[in-house]
Coordinates of C-alpha atoms in Angstrom, one line a residue:
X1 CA -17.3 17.7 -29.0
X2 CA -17.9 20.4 -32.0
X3 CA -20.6 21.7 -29.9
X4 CA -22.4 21.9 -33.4
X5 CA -26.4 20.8 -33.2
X6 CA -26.7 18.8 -35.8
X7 CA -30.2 18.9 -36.1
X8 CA -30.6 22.1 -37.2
X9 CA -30.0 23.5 -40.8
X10 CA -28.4 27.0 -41.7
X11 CA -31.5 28.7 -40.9
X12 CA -32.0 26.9 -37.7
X13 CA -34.7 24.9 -38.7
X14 CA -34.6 21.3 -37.8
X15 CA -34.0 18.8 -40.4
X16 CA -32.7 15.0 -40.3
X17 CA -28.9 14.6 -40.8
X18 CA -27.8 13.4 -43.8
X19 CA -25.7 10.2 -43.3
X20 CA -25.3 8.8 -46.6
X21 CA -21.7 9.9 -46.3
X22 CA -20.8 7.9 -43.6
X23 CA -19.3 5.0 -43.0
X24 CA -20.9 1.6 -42.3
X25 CA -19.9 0.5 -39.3
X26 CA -20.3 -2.0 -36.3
X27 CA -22.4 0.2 -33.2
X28 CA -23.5 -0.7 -30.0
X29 CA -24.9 1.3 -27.0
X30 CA -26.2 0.2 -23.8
X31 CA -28.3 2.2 -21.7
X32 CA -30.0 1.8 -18.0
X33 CA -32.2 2.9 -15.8
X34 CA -34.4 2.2 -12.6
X35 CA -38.0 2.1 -11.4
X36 CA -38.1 2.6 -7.5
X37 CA -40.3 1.1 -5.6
X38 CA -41.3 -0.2 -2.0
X39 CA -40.1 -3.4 -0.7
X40 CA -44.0 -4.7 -0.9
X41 CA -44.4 -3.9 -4.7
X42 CA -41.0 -5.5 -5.8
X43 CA -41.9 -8.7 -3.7
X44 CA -44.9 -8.7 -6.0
X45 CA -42.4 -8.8 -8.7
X46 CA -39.8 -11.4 -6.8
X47 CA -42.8 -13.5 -5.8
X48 CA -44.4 -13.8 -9.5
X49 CA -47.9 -12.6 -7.7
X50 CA -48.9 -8.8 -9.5
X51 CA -52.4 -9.7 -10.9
X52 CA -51.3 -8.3 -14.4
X53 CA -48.9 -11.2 -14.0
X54 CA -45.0 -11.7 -15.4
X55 CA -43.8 -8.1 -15.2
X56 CA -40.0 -8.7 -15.6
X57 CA -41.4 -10.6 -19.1
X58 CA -43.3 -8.4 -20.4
X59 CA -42.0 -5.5 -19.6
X60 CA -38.1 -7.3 -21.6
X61 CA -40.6 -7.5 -24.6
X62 CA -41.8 -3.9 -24.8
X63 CA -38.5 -2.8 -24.3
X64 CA -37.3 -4.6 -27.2
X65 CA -40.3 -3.3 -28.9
X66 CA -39.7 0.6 -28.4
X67 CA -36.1 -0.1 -29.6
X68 CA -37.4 -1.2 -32.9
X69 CA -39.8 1.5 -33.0
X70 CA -37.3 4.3 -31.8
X71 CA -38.1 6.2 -35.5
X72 CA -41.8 6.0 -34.9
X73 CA -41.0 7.7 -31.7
X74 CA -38.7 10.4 -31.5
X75 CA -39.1 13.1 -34.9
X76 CA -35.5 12.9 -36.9
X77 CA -34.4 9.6 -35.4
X78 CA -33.1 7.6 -38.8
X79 CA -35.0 4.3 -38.8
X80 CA -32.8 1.6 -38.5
X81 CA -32.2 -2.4 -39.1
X82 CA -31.5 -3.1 -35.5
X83 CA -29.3 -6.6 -35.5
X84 CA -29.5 -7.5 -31.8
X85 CA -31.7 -5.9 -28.3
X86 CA -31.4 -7.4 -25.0
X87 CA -32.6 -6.4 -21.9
X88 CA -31.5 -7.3 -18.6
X89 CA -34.0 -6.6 -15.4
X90 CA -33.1 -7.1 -12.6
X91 CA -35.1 -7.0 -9.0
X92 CA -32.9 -5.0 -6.6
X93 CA -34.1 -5.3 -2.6
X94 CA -31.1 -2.3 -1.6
X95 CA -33.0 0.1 -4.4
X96 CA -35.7 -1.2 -3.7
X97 CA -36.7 -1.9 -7.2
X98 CA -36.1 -2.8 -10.4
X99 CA -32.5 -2.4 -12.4
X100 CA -32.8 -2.2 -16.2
X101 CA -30.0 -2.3 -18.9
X102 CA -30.3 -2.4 -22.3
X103 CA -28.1 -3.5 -25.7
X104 CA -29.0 -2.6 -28.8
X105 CA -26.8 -3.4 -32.0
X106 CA -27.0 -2.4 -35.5
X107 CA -24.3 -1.8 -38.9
X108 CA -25.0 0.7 -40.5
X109 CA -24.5 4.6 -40.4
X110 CA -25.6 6.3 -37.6
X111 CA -25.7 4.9 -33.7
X112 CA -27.9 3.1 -31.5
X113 CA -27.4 5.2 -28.5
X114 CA -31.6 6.7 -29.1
X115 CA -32.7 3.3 -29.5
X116 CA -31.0 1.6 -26.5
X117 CA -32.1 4.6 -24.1
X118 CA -35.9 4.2 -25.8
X119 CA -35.8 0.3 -25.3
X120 CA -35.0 1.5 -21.0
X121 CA -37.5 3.8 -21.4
X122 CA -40.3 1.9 -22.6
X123 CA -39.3 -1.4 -20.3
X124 CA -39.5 1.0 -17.2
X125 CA -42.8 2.3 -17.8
X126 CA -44.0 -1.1 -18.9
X127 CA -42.8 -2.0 -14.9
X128 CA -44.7 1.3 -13.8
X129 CA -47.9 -0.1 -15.7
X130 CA -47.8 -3.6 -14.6
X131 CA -47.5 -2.8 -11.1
X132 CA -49.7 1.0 -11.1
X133 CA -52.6 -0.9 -9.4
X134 CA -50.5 -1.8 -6.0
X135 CA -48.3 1.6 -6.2
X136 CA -48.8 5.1 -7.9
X137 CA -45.8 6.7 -6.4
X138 CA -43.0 4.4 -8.4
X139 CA -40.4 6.4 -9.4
X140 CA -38.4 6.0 -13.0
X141 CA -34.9 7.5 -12.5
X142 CA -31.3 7.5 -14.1
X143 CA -32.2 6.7 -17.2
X144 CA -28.7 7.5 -19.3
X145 CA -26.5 6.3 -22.0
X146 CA -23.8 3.8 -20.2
X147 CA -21.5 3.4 -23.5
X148 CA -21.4 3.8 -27.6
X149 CA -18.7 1.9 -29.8
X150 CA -19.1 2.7 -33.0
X151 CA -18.8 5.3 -35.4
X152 CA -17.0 8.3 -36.4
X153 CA -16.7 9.7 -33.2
X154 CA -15.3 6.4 -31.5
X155 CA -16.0 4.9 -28.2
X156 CA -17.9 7.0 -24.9
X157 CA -18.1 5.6 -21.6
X158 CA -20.3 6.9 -19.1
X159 CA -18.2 8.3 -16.2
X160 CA -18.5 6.3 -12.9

């Protein structure tokens, strides 16, 4: 790593990056992250019985949502022609709560990694606001990039 910002012009103001230089390549990134919860509020979730009704659904949908919306979202994120999201949630009794991963794909010139990490982001709190009425004190945690391909800097695996 250059240790380089590249966000930042000469003058240290912020700007977008310019990546019409780059390559087009094949990128993937797949993030996760957790909501954590009491053993009463995920068997809401198990037992399909929160009154705002099927939170592992909707919750996959606005997570595929804020990945196609990443631009909209964070300031000098490039918008891009995301090719593939998927979201994986799954109910977890030894949290207890709710285990979310997300894949987001794209070619093209510049990574997914902001748009796989937004797509956890949004699914989690979509979780939090389906199931706010039964518990305030949910927790979101550990929300963090699990791996990139793609790319002039290669491949990154998160560390165990």
């Amino acid at each position: 790593m250059s240790g380089k910002l590249t966000h930042f012009d000469a003058d240290g103001q912020a700007h977008m990056v310019d990546v019409s230089d780059k390559d087009v390549t094949d990128r993937t990134a797949i993030a996760t992250g957790q909501v954590i919860m009491t053993p009463e509020t995920l068997a809401l979730v198990t037992e399909g019985t929160a009154k705002k009704g099927d939170v592992l659904g909707v919750a996959r949908l606005a997570g595929i949502m804020g990945a196609k919306k990443t631009s909209d979202l964070i300031p000098l994120c490039h918008p891009l022609p995301v090719t593939k999201v998927s979201l994986d949630l799954e109910p977890d009794a030894d949290l207890p709560g709710v285990r979310i991963t997300a894949t987001v794909k794209t070619s093209g010139q510049t990574g997914v990694e902001m748009e796989a990490l937004t797509a956890v982001s949004t699914a989690a709190l979509t979780v939090y606001d389906m199931l706010k009425a039964a518990e305030k004190g949910m927790q979101i945690e550990g929300i963090k990039l699990l791996a990139k391909t793609g790319g002039k800097s290669g491949s990154y695996e998160a560390k165990p």
